[in-house]
Amino acid sequence: MISAGKTKLKAVAAVIAFTLAAGANAKVTDKDIINDQATTNDVVSNGLGPRGQRFSPLTLINTKTVKDMRPVWGFSLGGEKQRGQESQPVVKDGVMYITGSYSRVYAIDAITGDELWQYDARLPDGIMPCCDVINRGVALYDDLVIFGTLDAKLVALNNKTGKTVWKKKVEDYKAGYSITAAPIVVKGKVITGVSGGEFGIVGKIRAYDAKTGQIAWERPTVEGHMGYIWKNRKKMENGISGGEAGKTWTGDLWKSGGAAPWLGGTYDPEVDLLFFGTGNPAPWNSHLRPGDNYFSSSRLGIDPDTGKIKWHFQTTPHDGWDYDGVNELIPFNYKDGRKTVKAAATADRNGFFYVLNRENGDFIRGFPFVDKITWAKGLDDKGRPIFNEPVRPGNPALSKDGKKGSTVLAAPSFLGGKNWMPMAYSKDTGLFYVPSNEWEMDIWNEPTAYKKGAAYLGAGFTIKSINEDYIGVLRAIDPKTGKEVWNHKNYAPLWGGVLATAGNLVFMGNPEGYLMAFNAKTGEVEYKFNTGSGIVGSPITWKMNGEQYVSILSGWGGAVPLWGGEVAKRVKSFNQGGMVWTFKLPK
Ligand code: CA
Ligand code: CA
């Protein structure tokens, strides 16, 4: 009798789930976003929750069952515009929302793979994305789908129709600004950074009322520029950020100082702070701007209500290697004896992994996560790098003809020990899963001057691989000890995000085209499937009608083929594409 009752209940539950899948309750609230990680029936934010841990508690697909996983549908992004697909899908009430290259958005029926609508941003001719025409995904809020465009706009679309509800110009694309990151929504505000550090833009973070598009605050990330709370456009108290021009910069260089927070942010409700990273100071030629060049190549703890910088931690002061400090800072707690440490971790382009106190930005520990770092000898007790001066590219002003400084061989290459591709943190194993690359570069400096809308580097470079048989390395790293628990080497450089699950699995795609699942504890490959083009997107997982699904975008591109120097040759045979693949276990 009891079991018959249970069956009946199950049937009712299935009907409810199916009704929800039809989009009956499609509004996303602040609570939905905060709780995103725990609510496995949807993925409503970038990073599977504002902390960006990219961890799912789902266990149906696990080390025992994953071998049976198979694709259930594929969706083509179509058109001629098949370039790098770096988007992370989100899913709400049975509808998947993704972005594609060239600032396109798609709504897809998550059960069948049928297209519901498509939005194309119709970009102007003069856009200036540095590193392929990519986009990394949307934010959901209320009944809106919000994303940033390559001409530096923020666009909010109705989730049912794909029609524009509001559109705001964040910055001037003709000056080199663009947006490629997924925005983050915190307490009703949609918050975005900007790209453009290679064009001497002024890095800034903007917050808008997510429902109306009304601007709330602006926080420039170059010292010398003031922040504003937009109500009355009042100059704000800047706290430790100061606002003094020229303090850590030389002359007027702060006016075109770069420090673009181009990868978007994470948020931790426990300490109520936003975490954004900032890119390289402009230009790359560091001899033109002696000083630490705040707040370039840093992580910032920011008040989400006002934009005030509460703390900053600079990973590469006076950067001379394009070691953008934008990589995601992931909040996590760990036990130190009986004490709970409110920490956050990040794996920097410069090759060091940092564990910070996320309440105040204090350095807890740091260690190399790649095999070869030559630009620094290590970190001091405050986490500041100990520079290896001979590995700073030479000053062109000291050369015979003044045109080219001495070339140095530096590791990692400017594309980084890790680039934008997000790592994952598993609460179960206590490990971070870091997609890293082993490469180095010849780099030299040249004279340069700022000109609006022109590349502003003052440097030349060639990226080289270090090892014959691999560049990419997926690493499982213990943040308490710095110990590498396992690694998986990959021939091509890794450029896609990672997902960890309570099924003791780690998912990641590679440029060779495979979606792979690894045993989270041992690194053993438990599953692989070739998607037909290189993967540079980030996987998600969710539950629908009682089944666990996994989705990922496939579509080779991004910065490696464009900037990779000798390494680009290694990947030149990889085919382009543009697909979403969705997997589950057979019934
Ligand atoms: Ca969720
Ligand atoms: Ca850069």
XYZ file of C-alpha atoms and ligand atoms in Angstrom:
589
model
C 0.000 0.000 0.000
C 2.719 2.416 1.021
C 4.686 1.843 -2.153
C 1.583 2.414 -4.314
C 1.063 5.766 -2.535
C 4.657 6.698 -3.225
C 4.249 5.907 -6.902
C 1.192 8.142 -7.060
C 3.088 10.975 -5.384
C 5.919 10.537 -7.862
C 3.471 10.802 -10.747
C 2.053 14.036 -9.326
C 5.565 15.395 -8.853
C 6.373 14.579 -12.461
C 3.310 16.504 -13.664
C 4.321 19.524 -11.564
C 7.864 19.361 -12.883
C 6.575 19.193 -16.435
C 4.301 22.213 -15.866
C 7.249 24.171 -14.503
C 9.320 23.156 -17.488
C 6.776 24.885 -19.706
C 7.849 28.201 -18.188
C 5.034 28.798 -15.699
C 7.196 30.642 -13.196
C 10.021 32.176 -15.132
C 10.898 35.187 -12.929
C 14.320 35.127 -11.294
C 14.667 36.730 -7.851
C 17.678 37.785 -5.775
C 16.981 34.770 -3.572
C 17.110 32.434 -6.600
C 20.544 33.831 -7.469
C 21.936 33.595 -3.918
C 20.646 30.011 -3.585
C 21.575 28.960 -7.108
C 24.148 26.353 -6.128
C 21.739 24.438 -3.847
C 18.715 24.582 -6.171
C 19.677 21.950 -8.688
C 16.588 22.314 -10.902
C 18.024 25.441 -12.472
C 21.230 27.385 -13.138
C 20.356 31.077 -12.973
C 23.809 32.642 -12.677
C 27.282 32.535 -14.123
C 29.404 30.220 -11.974
C 26.413 28.220 -10.617
C 25.928 30.731 -7.821
C 27.386 34.203 -7.193
C 30.485 32.765 -5.479
C 31.404 31.170 -8.784
C 32.426 27.872 -7.222
C 31.064 25.926 -10.206
C 30.046 23.080 -7.945
C 26.804 21.101 -8.206
C 25.435 18.856 -5.438
C 23.931 16.523 -8.077
C 25.005 12.861 -7.904
C 22.931 10.922 -10.464
C 25.770 11.234 -12.927
C 28.758 9.969 -10.988
C 31.951 7.992 -11.412
C 29.920 4.768 -11.752
C 27.226 5.999 -14.159
C 28.989 8.609 -16.285
C 30.232 6.028 -18.799
C 26.607 5.653 -19.955
C 26.101 9.384 -20.456
C 25.181 10.368 -24.014
C 24.049 13.406 -25.970
C 20.301 14.009 -26.119
C 20.306 17.080 -28.325
C 22.606 19.453 -30.166
C 21.827 23.015 -31.157
C 23.640 24.914 -33.901
C 24.372 28.624 -33.504
C 24.265 28.800 -37.272
C 25.314 31.543 -39.667
C 28.734 32.418 -40.971
C 29.748 33.755 -37.613
C 31.234 30.666 -36.059
C 33.979 31.945 -33.829
C 35.032 31.156 -30.259
C 32.052 30.099 -28.128
C 33.007 30.930 -24.535
C 29.479 31.082 -23.134
C 28.212 29.306 -20.039
C 24.541 28.345 -20.477
C 21.943 29.163 -17.829
C 18.652 27.288 -17.412
C 15.408 28.421 -15.830
C 12.101 26.536 -15.902
C 13.066 24.356 -18.812
C 14.495 27.146 -20.967
C 18.205 27.477 -21.680
C 19.759 30.870 -22.459
C 23.155 31.110 -24.129
C 25.205 33.728 -25.900
C 27.129 33.226 -29.125
C 30.001 34.980 -30.841
C 29.214 38.453 -32.261
C 26.909 39.365 -29.339
C 24.054 36.968 -30.069
C 21.614 35.449 -27.538
C 19.513 32.298 -27.918
C 16.638 30.850 -25.895
C 16.351 27.086 -26.319
C 13.849 24.507 -25.066
C 16.046 22.570 -22.638
C 14.195 19.289 -23.227
C 14.078 19.207 -27.003
C 16.815 21.612 -28.114
C 14.286 23.609 -30.166
C 15.039 27.305 -30.629
C 12.520 29.606 -28.915
C 14.032 32.913 -30.029
C 17.289 34.502 -31.136
C 18.598 38.039 -30.638
C 21.353 39.556 -32.764
C 22.945 42.793 -31.483
C 23.737 44.142 -35.001
C 27.185 45.470 -34.213
C 28.747 48.546 -35.833
C 31.795 48.103 -38.099
C 34.325 49.700 -35.756
C 34.188 47.376 -32.743
C 37.559 46.633 -31.165
C 37.551 43.365 -29.264
C 41.150 42.458 -28.454
C 40.741 38.718 -28.376
C 38.068 37.290 -30.652
C 34.409 38.270 -30.912
C 33.362 36.160 -27.956
C 30.786 36.447 -25.195
C 30.730 34.527 -21.906
C 27.037 34.407 -21.081
C 23.932 36.159 -19.760
C 22.577 37.181 -16.371
C 18.946 36.448 -15.480
C 16.788 38.728 -13.352
C 13.021 39.016 -13.021
C 11.752 38.237 -16.540
C 14.906 39.632 -18.158
C 17.908 38.139 -19.938
C 20.775 40.637 -19.629
C 24.094 40.612 -21.479
C 26.959 42.860 -22.601
C 27.871 43.543 -26.231
C 31.081 44.005 -28.189
C 30.110 47.669 -28.712
C 30.063 48.128 -24.907
C 26.316 48.155 -24.307
C 24.228 46.346 -21.740
C 21.032 44.899 -23.208
C 18.044 43.466 -21.314
C 15.698 41.184 -23.273
C 12.297 39.800 -22.329
C 12.828 36.127 -21.526
C 9.712 34.971 -23.417
C 10.046 37.027 -26.598
C 13.691 38.030 -26.901
C 12.555 41.628 -27.460
C 14.623 44.491 -26.039
C 13.273 45.874 -22.745
C 16.122 48.302 -22.080
C 19.523 49.030 -23.587
C 22.298 51.212 -22.129
C 25.565 52.420 -23.560
C 28.156 51.588 -20.929
C 31.076 53.148 -22.791
C 32.393 54.344 -26.165
C 33.413 51.412 -28.384
C 35.354 53.827 -30.600
C 37.772 54.353 -27.703
C 38.351 50.586 -27.520
C 35.743 49.610 -24.925
C 33.821 46.354 -25.293
C 32.022 43.888 -23.032
C 32.500 40.122 -23.179
C 31.860 38.873 -19.619
C 28.587 37.665 -18.179
C 27.141 40.374 -15.906
C 26.389 39.579 -12.258
C 23.174 40.536 -10.450
C 23.425 41.429 -6.765
C 20.542 42.865 -4.736
C 18.608 43.985 -7.776
C 21.580 45.601 -9.498
C 23.185 44.268 -12.637
C 26.930 44.858 -12.470
C 29.410 44.806 -15.344
C 33.019 45.633 -16.022
C 34.532 46.607 -19.384
C 37.255 45.274 -21.683
C 39.840 47.373 -23.521
C 43.129 47.339 -21.585
C 45.029 46.955 -24.854
C 43.608 50.311 -26.050
C 44.366 52.460 -22.995
C 40.775 52.710 -21.822
C 39.961 53.538 -18.185
C 38.837 50.401 -16.376
C 35.511 50.763 -14.579
C 32.689 48.835 -13.018
C 29.102 49.990 -13.484
C 25.970 49.003 -11.573
C 22.473 49.475 -13.006
C 19.007 48.829 -11.641
C 18.417 45.430 -13.237
C 14.714 46.022 -13.939
C 14.930 49.523 -15.403
C 18.520 49.984 -16.573
C 18.838 53.130 -14.452
C 22.515 53.641 -13.522
C 23.271 53.235 -9.793
C 27.022 53.753 -9.444
C 30.332 53.789 -11.287
C 33.675 52.738 -9.886
C 36.751 53.389 -12.045
C 39.583 50.992 -11.313
C 42.508 53.299 -12.099
C 43.747 55.411 -9.216
C 43.142 59.071 -9.931
C 39.626 58.608 -11.303
C 36.730 59.250 -8.946
C 33.822 56.943 -8.283
C 30.253 58.152 -8.392
C 26.987 57.247 -6.770
C 24.745 58.259 -9.590
C 21.937 59.766 -7.526
C 22.871 63.453 -7.939
C 26.111 62.259 -9.549
C 27.730 62.785 -6.183
C 31.441 62.272 -5.775
C 31.764 59.380 -3.402
C 33.858 58.653 -0.371
C 36.538 56.457 -1.814
C 37.924 54.987 1.373
C 41.287 53.385 0.819
C 40.985 53.746 -2.925
C 41.949 57.401 -2.614
C 41.427 59.261 -5.814
C 44.703 61.046 -5.958
C 46.081 61.307 -9.454
C 49.647 60.317 -10.083
C 50.337 58.713 -6.718
C 51.254 55.294 -8.068
C 51.499 56.440 -11.698
C 53.890 58.723 -13.524
C 52.673 61.978 -15.058
C 49.413 61.678 -16.964
C 49.631 57.940 -17.621
C 46.744 57.255 -15.211
C 44.418 59.016 -17.672
C 44.677 56.049 -20.061
C 45.702 53.494 -17.465
C 43.816 50.395 -18.582
C 43.180 48.097 -15.568
C 40.074 46.769 -17.298
C 37.877 44.550 -15.097
C 36.960 42.565 -18.166
C 36.042 39.204 -16.700
C 33.166 40.250 -14.472
C 32.853 39.517 -10.791
C 31.822 37.145 -8.034
C 29.843 37.985 -4.888
C 29.791 36.588 -1.380
C 26.623 37.255 0.640
C 28.373 36.277 3.898
C 30.693 39.308 3.810
C 28.488 41.280 1.379
C 31.300 42.097 -1.036
C 31.707 41.967 -4.775
C 35.045 40.706 -6.068
C 36.363 42.005 -9.370
C 39.822 41.579 -10.852
C 41.563 44.167 -13.009
C 43.701 43.832 -16.112
C 47.105 45.103 -17.119
C 48.139 48.726 -16.704
C 48.450 50.452 -20.085
C 50.685 50.479 -21.998
C 52.471 47.145 -21.623
C 55.837 48.956 -21.716
C 56.334 49.347 -17.960
C 59.267 51.766 -18.254
C 56.819 54.516 -19.216
C 54.948 54.265 -15.899
C 57.204 53.654 -12.885
C 55.181 52.874 -9.743
C 52.706 50.229 -8.635
C 49.993 51.593 -10.969
C 46.925 51.088 -8.751
C 44.533 49.284 -9.195
C 45.830 47.391 -12.197
C 46.471 43.624 -12.007
C 44.619 43.463 -8.685
C 41.666 41.880 -6.949
C 39.196 44.353 -5.465
C 36.645 43.874 -2.678
C 33.784 46.254 -3.517
C 30.652 47.369 -1.652
C 27.790 46.280 -3.948
C 25.547 49.132 -2.763
C 27.929 52.018 -3.492
C 30.856 50.756 -5.565
C 33.305 51.750 -2.845
C 36.578 49.789 -2.916
C 36.826 48.180 0.529
C 40.136 46.472 -0.092
C 42.590 45.720 -2.862
C 45.230 43.084 -3.375
C 47.662 43.596 -6.221
C 49.017 40.381 -7.700
C 51.434 42.065 -10.139
C 52.465 45.601 -9.096
C 54.094 47.543 -11.957
C 53.187 44.783 -14.395
C 55.463 44.487 -17.413
C 54.234 41.191 -18.893
C 50.477 41.706 -19.449
C 49.671 39.651 -16.368
C 46.056 40.805 -16.129
C 44.732 40.180 -12.614
C 41.169 39.535 -13.729
C 40.855 35.856 -12.931
C 37.901 34.926 -10.767
C 38.214 35.160 -6.985
C 36.226 32.295 -5.504
C 34.994 32.596 -1.902
C 35.256 29.422 0.189
C 35.500 28.586 3.879
C 37.956 26.197 5.464
C 38.843 25.055 8.952
C 42.098 26.082 10.563
C 41.996 24.072 13.769
C 38.616 25.064 15.227
C 38.499 28.394 13.438
C 36.568 28.889 10.196
C 38.599 30.971 7.766
C 36.570 33.133 5.384
C 38.918 32.803 2.467
C 38.870 33.325 -1.285
C 41.183 31.887 -3.900
C 42.396 32.896 -7.326
C 44.855 31.476 -9.853
C 46.586 34.395 -11.540
C 47.967 34.794 -15.050
C 51.338 35.410 -13.381
C 51.548 31.729 -12.337
C 50.823 32.110 -8.602
C 47.799 30.786 -6.754
C 46.632 33.093 -3.952
C 44.504 32.443 -0.878
C 43.210 35.710 0.611
C 41.107 36.688 3.606
C 37.980 37.796 1.767
C 36.862 40.133 4.572
C 39.856 42.449 4.253
C 41.987 41.251 1.332
C 44.872 40.135 3.560
C 47.260 37.626 2.045
C 47.030 34.200 3.698
C 49.289 32.191 1.395
C 50.458 31.892 -2.194
C 52.336 29.344 -4.260
C 53.131 28.588 -7.900
C 50.552 26.446 -9.691
C 52.544 26.123 -12.914
C 55.935 24.477 -13.299
C 57.803 27.454 -14.704
C 57.786 31.020 -13.356
C 60.769 33.187 -14.245
C 59.590 36.798 -13.813
C 59.492 36.508 -9.998
C 61.611 34.585 -7.529
C 58.650 34.101 -5.212
C 56.250 36.035 -2.977
C 57.095 37.900 0.226
C 55.055 37.547 3.434
C 52.536 40.098 2.218
C 52.103 38.290 -1.114
C 54.061 40.866 -3.098
C 56.188 39.339 -5.850
C 59.961 39.342 -5.489
C 60.881 40.498 -8.991
C 63.556 38.777 -11.008
C 64.735 42.049 -12.585
C 66.614 40.573 -15.591
C 63.295 39.086 -16.773
C 61.595 42.481 -17.087
C 61.678 43.397 -20.819
C 64.272 46.114 -21.386
C 63.716 49.842 -21.709
C 63.710 50.924 -25.379
C 64.907 54.394 -24.312
C 68.181 52.745 -23.303
C 68.692 50.978 -26.647
C 71.051 52.348 -29.306
C 68.355 53.633 -31.643
C 65.681 54.051 -28.942
C 63.329 51.732 -30.862
C 63.522 48.387 -29.166
C 64.434 47.331 -25.651
C 66.218 44.070 -24.902
C 64.175 40.922 -25.461
C 63.682 38.592 -22.521
C 62.331 35.051 -22.249
C 59.614 35.140 -19.594
C 57.333 32.486 -18.125
C 54.416 32.204 -17.982
C 53.519 33.758 -21.335
C 51.178 36.742 -21.250
C 48.247 34.434 -21.976
C 48.934 33.231 -18.480
C 49.468 30.246 -16.243
C 45.702 30.481 -16.266
C 43.609 32.830 -18.368
C 39.882 33.662 -18.154
C 38.698 30.026 -18.111
C 37.110 29.549 -14.731
C 38.280 26.955 -12.212
C 35.919 25.048 -9.899
C 35.915 24.384 -6.163
C 34.506 21.184 -4.659
C 33.321 21.297 -1.077
C 33.478 17.502 -1.053
C 37.164 17.183 -1.874
C 38.256 20.627 -0.645
C 40.192 20.991 -3.905
C 40.311 23.607 -6.638
C 40.305 22.296 -10.211
C 42.463 24.698 -12.176
C 42.696 24.752 -16.000
C 46.304 25.900 -16.526
C 48.850 26.219 -19.327
C 52.614 25.784 -19.505
C 54.072 28.275 -21.966
C 56.611 31.084 -22.122
C 57.325 34.069 -24.364
C 59.921 36.261 -25.931
C 58.845 39.797 -25.052
C 60.352 43.216 -25.762
C 59.307 46.843 -25.338
C 58.943 49.587 -27.908
C 58.111 53.277 -27.647
C 54.407 54.121 -27.799
C 51.982 56.950 -27.123
C 48.269 56.952 -26.365
C 45.934 57.596 -29.273
C 42.192 57.109 -28.846
C 41.021 53.864 -30.392
C 44.496 52.576 -31.310
C 46.368 49.626 -29.824
C 48.448 50.887 -26.900
C 50.993 48.221 -26.072
C 54.554 49.364 -26.636
C 55.543 45.716 -26.771
C 56.127 42.806 -29.101
C 56.060 39.117 -28.258
C 56.104 35.510 -29.400
C 54.514 32.777 -27.331
C 56.293 29.397 -27.224
C 55.430 26.064 -25.734
C 57.745 24.700 -23.063
C 57.041 20.996 -23.574
C 56.748 19.023 -26.800
C 53.799 16.912 -25.753
C 51.546 19.240 -23.770
C 50.673 22.843 -22.919
C 47.398 22.456 -21.027
C 47.316 20.940 -17.539
C 44.153 20.476 -15.488
C 45.303 20.518 -11.874
C 43.622 19.501 -8.634
C 45.100 21.806 -6.007
C 44.756 21.793 -2.220
C 44.393 25.476 -1.218
C 45.550 24.759 2.340
C 48.915 23.300 1.384
C 49.555 24.210 -2.233
C 49.888 20.518 -2.983
C 48.924 19.295 -6.445
C 46.841 16.172 -5.807
C 46.617 15.148 -9.469
C 47.011 16.606 -12.927
C 45.903 15.805 -16.450
C 48.051 16.979 -19.335
C 46.583 18.160 -22.635
C 48.374 18.714 -25.951
C 46.636 22.010 -26.813
C 46.367 24.933 -24.388
C 43.224 24.734 -22.237
C 40.755 27.566 -22.757
C 37.446 26.331 -21.272
C 35.869 26.351 -17.814
C 35.577 23.562 -15.247
C 32.633 22.131 -13.293
C 32.830 19.946 -10.169
C 29.964 17.796 -8.886
C 29.060 15.812 -5.796
C 29.094 12.775 -8.107
C 32.893 12.897 -7.583
C 33.290 14.243 -11.115
C 35.056 17.165 -12.740
C 33.872 18.197 -16.217
C 35.924 20.158 -18.728
C 36.208 20.506 -22.482
C 39.427 20.797 -24.488
C 40.379 22.483 -27.785
C 40.629 19.047 -29.388
C 36.837 18.961 -29.027
C 36.284 16.505 -26.191
C 33.932 16.972 -23.299
C 35.680 15.028 -20.558
C 34.741 13.892 -17.070
C 37.459 13.177 -14.522
C 37.350 11.376 -11.203
C 37.542 14.345 -8.797
C 39.730 12.458 -6.326
C 42.140 10.698 -8.681
C 42.047 12.530 -12.016
C 41.215 9.384 -13.946
C 39.347 10.090 -17.210
C 35.905 8.525 -16.719
C 34.269 9.823 -19.895
C 35.034 11.585 -23.158
C 32.945 12.593 -26.134
C 34.048 14.538 -29.199
C 31.766 17.499 -29.925
C 33.216 18.179 -33.380
C 34.918 21.500 -32.649
C 37.188 22.855 -29.919
C 35.632 23.586 -26.547
C 36.324 26.965 -24.946
C 33.022 27.231 -23.059
C 32.082 26.266 -19.497
C 29.898 23.255 -18.627
C 26.825 23.282 -16.393
C 24.629 20.610 -14.879
C 21.050 20.682 -13.610
C 18.090 18.419 -12.943
C 14.896 18.332 -14.971
C 12.001 15.883 -14.602
C 14.088 13.726 -12.296
C 17.068 13.417 -14.628
C 20.488 15.065 -14.455
C 21.618 16.978 -17.552
C 25.021 18.325 -18.578
C 25.440 21.041 -21.214
C 28.407 22.715 -22.847
C 29.100 24.928 -25.846
C 31.505 23.744 -28.503
C 33.159 26.155 -30.972
C 36.880 26.702 -31.295
C 38.336 30.215 -31.042
C 39.244 32.807 -28.431
C 42.626 34.427 -27.906
C 44.937 31.468 -28.603
C 44.611 31.295 -32.425
C 44.916 35.113 -32.618
C 47.761 35.817 -30.182
C 49.387 32.435 -29.741
C 52.556 33.005 -31.799
C 54.331 29.678 -32.294
C 51.645 28.000 -30.231
C 48.955 29.043 -32.730
C 50.612 26.665 -35.225
C 49.883 23.802 -32.849
C 46.141 24.476 -33.033
C 45.710 25.690 -36.600
C 44.107 22.463 -37.810
C 41.272 22.673 -35.260
C 37.900 23.204 -36.927
C 35.574 26.006 -36.013
C 32.018 25.344 -34.943
C 29.154 26.629 -32.874
C 26.982 24.104 -31.028
C 25.376 23.476 -27.681
C 25.578 19.840 -26.644
C 23.315 18.440 -23.936
C 23.858 15.075 -22.250
C 22.104 12.780 -19.802
C 21.952 9.142 -18.765
C 19.643 6.772 -20.679
C 16.325 6.163 -18.931
Ca 20.002 26.730 -9.125
Ca 45.759 42.470 -21.072
